[in-house]
Amino acid sequence: MKRILIIIACLLLLPVTGSSQVLENIDQITPFHEDLAAIRKGDKWAFINTKGDVVIDYREDLVISPATENANYPYFSDGKCLIKQKINGVDYYGYIGATGKITIKPQFLNATNFNNGHAIVLRVAKEELGKNDLLDKKVVSYSYDEMVIDASGNSKTFLLGPTHLIYKKDRLRKPPMIQSHFLAPNLIATKSKNNSWTLYTLQTSTN
């Protein structure tokens, strides 16, 4: 009888033991943002939920937010997290959602985290100026505009530009700096070339 009771007790403990999960050899654990926290192993980041489950597996394209945002690690804001991908040797920035799928494809030379439905980005513009008959090549000019996008990636408010761009990977090892920043969820300050400031009030996004 005693042996039977011991076997029953062991069987009752099996589900509890089997449901536990251990994450080991983590180099960095960050605070939670929107119920998701970033964890790092080496150069790769993943996201866990409040139960400790890995919901976005380790990947190399997550963007470490600048120290000016008081969060030197990737994080979710408005349900989006910054990523970057190299295209033709140049880094382009975009966003993923909470499932890890891309919601706004990488297309910006630089970008901020979302803030109350808006983000500040540098969008590239390409203009064909003509054709070089001698080399049989199109002559193109590149520039970028600093602007506000909504949660779908649509342009909402123009801030600065166009700024001439030398589109060569050796000249774009670092992204151009964004000159604007959020003062409040719907208020942006933009610094112009003459060091004066302009304030933009944004309409609340409904997306």
PDB file of N, CA and C in Angstrom, residues 53-142:
ATOM      1  N   ASP A  53       8.249  32.768 -20.939  1.00  0.00           N
ATOM      2  CA  ASP A  53       8.287  32.032 -22.201  1.00  0.00           C
ATOM      3  C   ASP A  53       8.930  32.890 -23.286  1.00  0.00           C
ATOM      4  N   VAL A  54       9.785  32.278 -24.106  1.00  0.00           N
ATOM      5  CA  VAL A  54      10.378  32.977 -25.245  1.00  0.00           C
ATOM      6  C   VAL A  54       9.316  33.085 -26.340  1.00  0.00           C
ATOM      7  N   VAL A  55       8.887  34.303 -26.637  1.00  0.00           N
ATOM      8  CA  VAL A  55       7.841  34.511 -27.646  1.00  0.00           C
ATOM      9  C   VAL A  55       8.412  34.998 -28.973  1.00  0.00           C
ATOM     10  N   ILE A  56       9.606  35.589 -28.939  1.00  0.00           N
ATOM     11  CA  ILE A  56      10.342  35.939 -30.157  1.00  0.00           C
ATOM     12  C   ILE A  56      11.749  35.397 -29.987  1.00  0.00           C
ATOM     13  N   ASP A  57      12.121  34.462 -30.841  1.00  0.00           N
ATOM     14  CA  ASP A  57      13.396  33.757 -30.676  1.00  0.00           C
ATOM     15  C   ASP A  57      14.579  34.680 -30.962  1.00  0.00           C
ATOM     16  N   TYR A  58      15.762  34.209 -30.576  1.00  0.00           N
ATOM     17  CA  TYR A  58      16.981  35.002 -30.735  1.00  0.00           C
ATOM     18  C   TYR A  58      17.201  35.372 -32.196  1.00  0.00           C
ATOM     19  N   ARG A  59      17.527  36.649 -32.420  1.00  0.00           N
ATOM     20  CA  ARG A  59      17.756  37.152 -33.767  1.00  0.00           C
ATOM     21  C   ARG A  59      18.763  38.300 -33.712  1.00  0.00           C
ATOM     22  N   GLU A  60      19.331  38.637 -34.867  1.00  0.00           N
ATOM     23  CA  GLU A  60      20.406  39.628 -34.926  1.00  0.00           C
ATOM     24  C   GLU A  60      19.961  40.983 -35.458  1.00  0.00           C
ATOM     25  N   ASP A  61      18.701  41.116 -35.860  1.00  0.00           N
ATOM     26  CA  ASP A  61      18.287  42.360 -36.508  1.00  0.00           C
ATOM     27  C   ASP A  61      17.601  43.346 -35.573  1.00  0.00           C
ATOM     28  N   LEU A  62      17.443  43.015 -34.291  1.00  0.00           N
ATOM     29  CA  LEU A  62      16.809  43.930 -33.355  1.00  0.00           C
ATOM     30  C   LEU A  62      17.729  45.105 -33.061  1.00  0.00           C
ATOM     31  N   VAL A  63      17.156  46.295 -32.988  1.00  0.00           N
ATOM     32  CA  VAL A  63      17.933  47.524 -32.831  1.00  0.00           C
ATOM     33  C   VAL A  63      18.033  47.908 -31.362  1.00  0.00           C
ATOM     34  N   ILE A  64      19.252  48.158 -30.917  1.00  0.00           N
ATOM     35  CA  ILE A  64      19.476  48.662 -29.559  1.00  0.00           C
ATOM     36  C   ILE A  64      19.140  50.144 -29.552  1.00  0.00           C
ATOM     37  N   SER A  65      18.196  50.534 -28.740  1.00  0.00           N
ATOM     38  CA  SER A  65      17.768  51.926 -28.696  1.00  0.00           C
ATOM     39  C   SER A  65      18.873  52.809 -28.134  1.00  0.00           C
ATOM     40  N   PRO A  66      18.956  54.064 -28.599  1.00  0.00           N
ATOM     41  CA  PRO A  66      20.021  54.954 -28.124  1.00  0.00           C
ATOM     42  C   PRO A  66      19.897  55.246 -26.644  1.00  0.00           C
ATOM     43  N   ALA A  67      21.031  55.555 -26.036  1.00  0.00           N
ATOM     44  CA  ALA A  67      21.058  55.832 -24.596  1.00  0.00           C
ATOM     45  C   ALA A  67      20.197  57.044 -24.243  1.00  0.00           C
ATOM     46  N   THR A  68      19.962  57.935 -25.219  1.00  0.00           N
ATOM     47  CA  THR A  68      19.132  59.114 -24.962  1.00  0.00           C
ATOM     48  C   THR A  68      17.701  58.739 -24.625  1.00  0.00           C
ATOM     49  N   GLU A  69      17.282  57.524 -24.999  1.00  0.00           N
ATOM     50  CA  GLU A  69      15.937  57.068 -24.669  1.00  0.00           C
ATOM     51  C   GLU A  69      15.910  56.338 -23.326  1.00  0.00           C
ATOM     52  N   ASN A  70      17.033  56.353 -22.611  1.00  0.00           N
ATOM     53  CA  ASN A  70      17.142  55.700 -21.301  1.00  0.00           C
ATOM     54  C   ASN A  70      16.842  54.206 -21.375  1.00  0.00           C
ATOM     55  N   ALA A  71      17.137  53.606 -22.522  1.00  0.00           N
ATOM     56  CA  ALA A  71      16.914  52.168 -22.693  1.00  0.00           C
ATOM     57  C   ALA A  71      17.889  51.669 -23.746  1.00  0.00           C
ATOM     58  N   ASN A  72      19.065  51.276 -23.301  1.00  0.00           N
ATOM     59  CA  ASN A  72      20.106  50.848 -24.235  1.00  0.00           C
ATOM     60  C   ASN A  72      19.920  49.368 -24.587  1.00  0.00           C
ATOM     61  N   TYR A  73      18.744  49.063 -25.121  1.00  0.00           N
ATOM     62  CA  TYR A  73      18.399  47.692 -25.496  1.00  0.00           C
ATOM     63  C   TYR A  73      17.149  47.764 -26.378  1.00  0.00           C
ATOM     64  N   PRO A  74      16.821  46.694 -27.110  1.00  0.00           N
ATOM     65  CA  PRO A  74      15.588  46.703 -27.909  1.00  0.00           C
ATOM     66  C   PRO A  74      14.365  46.633 -27.007  1.00  0.00           C
ATOM     67  N   TYR A  75      13.294  47.300 -27.398  1.00  0.00           N
ATOM     68  CA  TYR A  75      12.065  47.203 -26.620  1.00  0.00           C
ATOM     69  C   TYR A  75      10.860  47.522 -27.506  1.00  0.00           C
ATOM     70  N   PHE A  76       9.693  47.126 -27.025  1.00  0.00           N
ATOM     71  CA  PHE A  76       8.463  47.366 -27.753  1.00  0.00           C
ATOM     72  C   PHE A  76       7.793  48.644 -27.260  1.00  0.00           C
ATOM     73  N   SER A  77       7.301  49.420 -28.209  1.00  0.00           N
ATOM     74  CA  SER A  77       6.534  50.621 -27.918  1.00  0.00           C
ATOM     75  C   SER A  77       5.406  50.714 -28.944  1.00  0.00           C
ATOM     76  N   ASP A  78       4.193  50.884 -28.490  1.00  0.00           N
ATOM     77  CA  ASP A  78       3.019  50.874 -29.381  1.00  0.00           C
ATOM     78  C   ASP A  78       2.942  49.580 -30.182  1.00  0.00           C
ATOM     79  N   GLY A  79       3.384  48.479 -29.576  1.00  0.00           N
ATOM     80  CA  GLY A  79       3.294  47.181 -30.236  1.00  0.00           C
ATOM     81  C   GLY A  79       4.310  46.952 -31.333  1.00  0.00           C
ATOM     82  N   LYS A  80       5.358  47.786 -31.387  1.00  0.00           N
ATOM     83  CA  LYS A  80       6.366  47.656 -32.429  1.00  0.00           C
ATOM     84  C   LYS A  80       7.767  47.747 -31.845  1.00  0.00           C
ATOM     85  N   CYS A  81       8.706  47.057 -32.497  1.00  0.00           N
ATOM     86  CA  CYS A  81      10.115  47.106 -32.101  1.00  0.00           C
ATOM     87  C   CYS A  81      10.954  47.352 -33.346  1.00  0.00           C
ATOM     88  N   LEU A  82      11.963  48.185 -33.205  1.00  0.00           N
ATOM     89  CA  LEU A  82      12.837  48.528 -34.331  1.00  0.00           C
ATOM     90  C   LEU A  82      13.718  47.348 -34.742  1.00  0.00           C
ATOM     91  N   ILE A  83      13.872  47.191 -36.061  1.00  0.00           N
ATOM     92  CA  ILE A  83      14.830  46.241 -36.624  1.00  0.00           C
ATOM     93  C   ILE A  83      15.613  46.943 -37.711  1.00  0.00           C
ATOM     94  N   LYS A  84      16.733  46.333 -38.119  1.00  0.00           N
ATOM     95  CA  LYS A  84      17.453  46.857 -39.280  1.00  0.00           C
ATOM     96  C   LYS A  84      17.968  45.694 -40.116  1.00  0.00           C
ATOM     97  N   GLN A  85      17.977  45.918 -41.412  1.00  0.00           N
ATOM     98  CA  GLN A  85      18.460  44.931 -42.366  1.00  0.00           C
ATOM     99  C   GLN A  85      19.384  45.623 -43.359  1.00  0.00           C
ATOM    100  N   LYS A  86      20.409  44.905 -43.780  1.00  0.00           N
ATOM    101  CA  LYS A  86      21.361  45.465 -44.734  1.00  0.00           C
ATOM    102  C   LYS A  86      20.862  45.193 -46.145  1.00  0.00           C
ATOM    103  N   ILE A  87      20.707  46.267 -46.929  1.00  0.00           N
ATOM    104  CA  ILE A  87      20.266  46.191 -48.318  1.00  0.00           C
ATOM    105  C   ILE A  87      21.283  46.919 -49.174  1.00  0.00           C
ATOM    106  N   ASN A  88      21.912  46.185 -50.108  1.00  0.00           N
ATOM    107  CA  ASN A  88      22.970  46.759 -50.953  1.00  0.00           C
ATOM    108  C   ASN A  88      24.078  47.393 -50.111  1.00  0.00           C
ATOM    109  N   GLY A  89      24.372  46.765 -48.970  1.00  0.00           N
ATOM    110  CA  GLY A  89      25.453  47.243 -48.112  1.00  0.00           C
ATOM    111  C   GLY A  89      25.076  48.378 -47.184  1.00  0.00           C
ATOM    112  N   VAL A  90      23.822  48.818 -47.219  1.00  0.00           N
ATOM    113  CA  VAL A  90      23.358  49.941 -46.397  1.00  0.00           C
ATOM    114  C   VAL A  90      22.312  49.445 -45.410  1.00  0.00           C
ATOM    115  N   ASP A  91      22.384  49.907 -44.161  1.00  0.00           N
ATOM    116  CA  ASP A  91      21.404  49.527 -43.148  1.00  0.00           C
ATOM    117  C   ASP A  91      20.110  50.306 -43.329  1.00  0.00           C
ATOM    118  N   TYR A  92      19.006  49.570 -43.376  1.00  0.00           N
ATOM    119  CA  TYR A  92      17.683  50.174 -43.430  1.00  0.00           C
ATOM    120  C   TYR A  92      16.880  49.719 -42.220  1.00  0.00           C
ATOM    121  N   TYR A  93      16.063  50.637 -41.703  1.00  0.00           N
ATOM    122  CA  TYR A  93      15.324  50.398 -40.466  1.00  0.00           C
ATOM    123  C   TYR A  93      13.840  50.174 -40.745  1.00  0.00           C
ATOM    124  N   GLY A  94      13.238  49.269 -39.966  1.00  0.00           N
ATOM    125  CA  GLY A  94      11.820  48.982 -40.048  1.00  0.00           C
ATOM    126  C   GLY A  94      11.329  48.508 -38.692  1.00  0.00           C
ATOM    127  N   TYR A  95      10.183  47.807 -38.670  1.00  0.00           N
ATOM    128  CA  TYR A  95       9.569  47.437 -37.399  1.00  0.00           C
ATOM    129  C   TYR A  95       8.952  46.042 -37.474  1.00  0.00           C
ATOM    130  N   ILE A  96       8.984  45.350 -36.336  1.00  0.00           N
ATOM    131  CA  ILE A  96       8.255  44.090 -36.180  1.00  0.00           C
ATOM    132  C   ILE A  96       7.163  44.279 -35.144  1.00  0.00           C
ATOM    133  N   GLY A  97       6.166  43.373 -35.195  1.00  0.00           N
ATOM    134  CA  GLY A  97       5.117  43.365 -34.183  1.00  0.00           C
ATOM    135  C   GLY A  97       5.434  42.366 -33.085  1.00  0.00           C
ATOM    136  N   ALA A  98       4.508  42.193 -32.165  1.00  0.00           N
ATOM    137  CA  ALA A  98       4.722  41.359 -30.975  1.00  0.00           C
ATOM    138  C   ALA A  98       4.874  39.873 -31.303  1.00  0.00           C
ATOM    139  N   THR A  99       4.520  39.463 -32.523  1.00  0.00           N
ATOM    140  CA  THR A  99       4.716  38.063 -32.921  1.00  0.00           C
ATOM    141  C   THR A  99       6.071  37.842 -33.585  1.00  0.00           C
ATOM    142  N   GLY A 100       6.805  38.928 -33.838  1.00  0.00           N
ATOM    143  CA  GLY A 100       8.096  38.823 -34.511  1.00  0.00           C
ATOM    144  C   GLY A 100       8.016  39.025 -36.011  1.00  0.00           C
ATOM    145  N   LYS A 101       6.816  39.172 -36.556  1.00  0.00           N
ATOM    146  CA  LYS A 101       6.662  39.394 -37.991  1.00  0.00           C
ATOM    147  C   LYS A 101       6.836  40.872 -38.326  1.00  0.00           C
ATOM    148  N   ILE A 102       7.386  41.147 -39.507  1.00  0.00           N
ATOM    149  CA  ILE A 102       7.612  42.524 -39.938  1.00  0.00           C
ATOM    150  C   ILE A 102       6.271  43.202 -40.197  1.00  0.00           C
ATOM    151  N   THR A 103       6.069  44.366 -39.585  1.00  0.00           N
ATOM    152  CA  THR A 103       4.850  45.145 -39.802  1.00  0.00           C
ATOM    153  C   THR A 103       5.110  46.345 -40.709  1.00  0.00           C
ATOM    154  N   ILE A 104       6.305  46.907 -40.645  1.00  0.00           N
ATOM    155  CA  ILE A 104       6.737  47.969 -41.563  1.00  0.00           C
ATOM    156  C   ILE A 104       8.116  47.564 -42.071  1.00  0.00           C
ATOM    157  N   LYS A 105       8.230  47.262 -43.353  1.00  0.00           N
ATOM    158  CA  LYS A 105       9.471  46.715 -43.884  1.00  0.00           C
ATOM    159  C   LYS A 105      10.612  47.716 -43.764  1.00  0.00           C
ATOM    160  N   PRO A 106      11.835  47.243 -43.582  1.00  0.00           N
ATOM    161  CA  PRO A 106      12.996  48.134 -43.501  1.00  0.00           C
ATOM    162  C   PRO A 106      13.133  48.968 -44.776  1.00  0.00           C
ATOM    163  N   GLN A 107      13.048  50.292 -44.626  1.00  0.00           N
ATOM    164  CA  GLN A 107      13.102  51.205 -45.766  1.00  0.00           C
ATOM    165  C   GLN A 107      13.615  52.583 -45.395  1.00  0.00           C
ATOM    166  N   PHE A 108      13.947  52.789 -44.113  1.00  0.00           N
ATOM    167  CA  PHE A 108      14.360  54.095 -43.634  1.00  0.00           C
ATOM    168  C   PHE A 108      15.848  54.096 -43.269  1.00  0.00           C
ATOM    169  N   LEU A 109      16.513  55.231 -43.523  1.00  0.00           N
ATOM    170  CA  LEU A 109      17.935  55.345 -43.178  1.00  0.00           C
ATOM    171  C   LEU A 109      18.153  55.459 -41.675  1.00  0.00           C
ATOM    172  N   ASN A 110      17.144  55.893 -40.973  1.00  0.00           N
ATOM    173  CA  ASN A 110      17.169  55.939 -39.510  1.00  0.00           C
ATOM    174  C   ASN A 110      15.722  56.051 -39.043  1.00  0.00           C
ATOM    175  N   ALA A 111      15.465  55.686 -37.805  1.00  0.00           N
ATOM    176  CA  ALA A 111      14.097  55.708 -37.299  1.00  0.00           C
ATOM    177  C   ALA A 111      14.118  55.683 -35.783  1.00  0.00           C
ATOM    178  N   THR A 112      13.066  56.240 -35.196  1.00  0.00           N
ATOM    179  CA  THR A 112      12.904  56.205 -33.745  1.00  0.00           C
ATOM    180  C   THR A 112      11.877  55.134 -33.379  1.00  0.00           C
ATOM    181  N   ASN A 113      11.804  54.833 -32.106  1.00  0.00           N
ATOM    182  CA  ASN A 113      10.717  53.992 -31.621  1.00  0.00           C
ATOM    183  C   ASN A 113       9.404  54.760 -31.720  1.00  0.00           C
ATOM    184  N   PHE A 114       8.309  54.037 -31.795  1.00  0.00           N
ATOM    185  CA  PHE A 114       7.001  54.679 -31.869  1.00  0.00           C
ATOM    186  C   PHE A 114       6.646  55.328 -30.542  1.00  0.00           C
ATOM    187  N   ASN A 115       5.895  56.431 -30.650  1.00  0.00           N
ATOM    188  CA  ASN A 115       5.462  57.183 -29.486  1.00  0.00           C
ATOM    189  C   ASN A 115       4.034  57.649 -29.743  1.00  0.00           C
ATOM    190  N   ASN A 116       3.078  57.005 -29.074  1.00  0.00           N
ATOM    191  CA  ASN A 116       1.671  57.373 -29.208  1.00  0.00           C
ATOM    192  C   ASN A 116       1.198  57.342 -30.668  1.00  0.00           C
ATOM    193  N   GLY A 117       1.601  56.301 -31.380  1.00  0.00           N
ATOM    194  CA  GLY A 117       1.137  56.113 -32.752  1.00  0.00           C
ATOM    195  C   GLY A 117       1.961  56.769 -33.825  1.00  0.00           C
ATOM    196  N   HIS A 118       3.091  57.404 -33.444  1.00  0.00           N
ATOM    197  CA  HIS A 118       3.939  58.084 -34.419  1.00  0.00           C
ATOM    198  C   HIS A 118       5.403  57.705 -34.219  1.00  0.00           C
ATOM    199  N   ALA A 119       6.179  57.810 -35.291  1.00  0.00           N
ATOM    200  CA  ALA A 119       7.633  57.638 -35.226  1.00  0.00           C
ATOM    201  C   ALA A 119       8.274  58.630 -36.189  1.00  0.00           C
ATOM    202  N   ILE A 120       9.513  58.983 -35.916  1.00  0.00           N
ATOM    203  CA  ILE A 120      10.270  59.894 -36.787  1.00  0.00           C
ATOM    204  C   ILE A 120      11.249  59.054 -37.601  1.00  0.00           C
ATOM    205  N   VAL A 121      11.271  59.262 -38.914  1.00  0.00           N
ATOM    206  CA  VAL A 121      12.112  58.449 -39.801  1.00  0.00           C
ATOM    207  C   VAL A 121      12.813  59.330 -40.825  1.00  0.00           C
ATOM    208  N   LEU A 122      13.835  58.749 -41.449  1.00  0.00           N
ATOM    209  CA  LEU A 122      14.504  59.355 -42.598  1.00  0.00           C
ATOM    210  C   LEU A 122      14.166  58.507 -43.817  1.00  0.00           C
ATOM    211  N   ARG A 123      13.352  59.076 -44.711  1.00  0.00           N
ATOM    212  CA  ARG A 123      12.895  58.344 -45.890  1.00  0.00           C
ATOM    213  C   ARG A 123      13.717  58.756 -47.106  1.00  0.00           C
ATOM    214  N   VAL A 124      14.235  57.766 -47.824  1.00  0.00           N
ATOM    215  CA  VAL A 124      15.097  58.010 -48.978  1.00  0.00           C
ATOM    216  C   VAL A 124      14.259  58.352 -50.206  1.00  0.00           C
ATOM    217  N   ALA A 125      14.755  59.329 -50.982  1.00  0.00           N
ATOM    218  CA  ALA A 125      14.127  59.691 -52.256  1.00  0.00           C
ATOM    219  C   ALA A 125      15.176  59.561 -53.364  1.00  0.00           C
ATOM    220  N   LYS A 126      14.757  59.003 -54.479  1.00  0.00           N
ATOM    221  CA  LYS A 126      15.638  58.802 -55.626  1.00  0.00           C
ATOM    222  C   LYS A 126      15.063  59.556 -56.819  1.00  0.00           C
ATOM    223  N   GLU A 127      15.898  60.371 -57.467  1.00  0.00           N
ATOM    224  CA  GLU A 127      15.455  61.162 -58.609  1.00  0.00           C
ATOM    225  C   GLU A 127      16.354  60.883 -59.810  1.00  0.00           C
ATOM    226  N   GLU A 128      15.748  60.559 -60.933  1.00  0.00           N
ATOM    227  CA  GLU A 128      16.500  60.337 -62.162  1.00  0.00           C
ATOM    228  C   GLU A 128      16.699  61.667 -62.875  1.00  0.00           C
ATOM    229  N   LEU A 129      17.962  62.029 -63.080  1.00  0.00           N
ATOM    230  CA  LEU A 129      18.296  63.313 -63.686  1.00  0.00           C
ATOM    231  C   LEU A 129      18.497  63.227 -65.192  1.00  0.00           C
ATOM    232  N   GLY A 130      18.639  62.022 -65.689  1.00  0.00           N
ATOM    233  CA  GLY A 130      18.890  61.851 -67.119  1.00  0.00           C
ATOM    234  C   GLY A 130      19.690  60.595 -67.366  1.00  0.00           C
ATOM    235  N   LYS A 131      20.425  60.604 -68.474  1.00  0.00           N
ATOM    236  CA  LYS A 131      21.207  59.431 -68.839  1.00  0.00           C
ATOM    237  C   LYS A 131      22.568  59.850 -69.351  1.00  0.00           C
ATOM    238  N   ASN A 132      23.593  59.136 -68.894  1.00  0.00           N
ATOM    239  CA  ASN A 132      24.949  59.326 -69.397  1.00  0.00           C
ATOM    240  C   ASN A 132      25.120  58.421 -70.613  1.00  0.00           C
ATOM    241  N   ASP A 133      25.050  59.031 -71.821  1.00  0.00           N
ATOM    242  CA  ASP A 133      25.108  58.233 -73.046  1.00  0.00           C
ATOM    243  C   ASP A 133      26.461  57.553 -73.216  1.00  0.00           C
ATOM    244  N   LEU A 134      27.514  58.203 -72.724  1.00  0.00           N
ATOM    245  CA  LEU A 134      28.851  57.637 -72.866  1.00  0.00           C
ATOM    246  C   LEU A 134      28.991  56.337 -72.083  1.00  0.00           C
ATOM    247  N   LEU A 135      28.471  56.350 -70.858  1.00  0.00           N
ATOM    248  CA  LEU A 135      28.556  55.162 -69.999  1.00  0.00           C
ATOM    249  C   LEU A 135      27.301  54.301 -70.099  1.00  0.00           C
ATOM    250  N   ASP A 136      26.296  54.801 -70.811  1.00  0.00           N
ATOM    251  CA  ASP A 136      25.016  54.103 -70.939  1.00  0.00           C
ATOM    252  C   ASP A 136      24.433  53.779 -69.563  1.00  0.00           C
ATOM    253  N   LYS A 137      24.443  54.803 -68.691  1.00  0.00           N
ATOM    254  CA  LYS A 137      23.908  54.644 -67.341  1.00  0.00           C
ATOM    255  C   LYS A 137      23.001  55.812 -67.014  1.00  0.00           C
ATOM    256  N   LYS A 138      21.993  55.533 -66.182  1.00  0.00           N
ATOM    257  CA  LYS A 138      21.117  56.595 -65.710  1.00  0.00           C
ATOM    258  C   LYS A 138      21.844  57.438 -64.669  1.00  0.00           C
ATOM    259  N   VAL A 139      21.624  58.733 -64.729  1.00  0.00           N
ATOM    260  CA  VAL A 139      22.191  59.637 -63.728  1.00  0.00           C
ATOM    261  C   VAL A 139      21.115  59.880 -62.675  1.00  0.00           C
ATOM    262  N   VAL A 140      21.399  59.501 -61.441  1.00  0.00           N
ATOM    263  CA  VAL A 140      20.410  59.625 -60.370  1.00  0.00           C
ATOM    264  C   VAL A 140      20.962  60.440 -59.217  1.00  0.00           C
ATOM    265  N   SER A 141      20.064  61.036 -58.496  1.00  0.00           N
ATOM    266  CA  SER A 141      20.419  61.808 -57.306  1.00  0.00           C
ATOM    267  C   SER A 141      19.617  61.270 -56.126  1.00  0.00           C
ATOM    268  N   TYR A 142      20.279  61.150 -54.970  1.00  0.00           N
ATOM    269  CA  TYR A 142      19.617  60.640 -53.770  1.00  0.00           C
ATOM    270  C   TYR A 142      19.533  61.737 -52.716  1.00  0.00           C
TER     271      TYR A 142
END
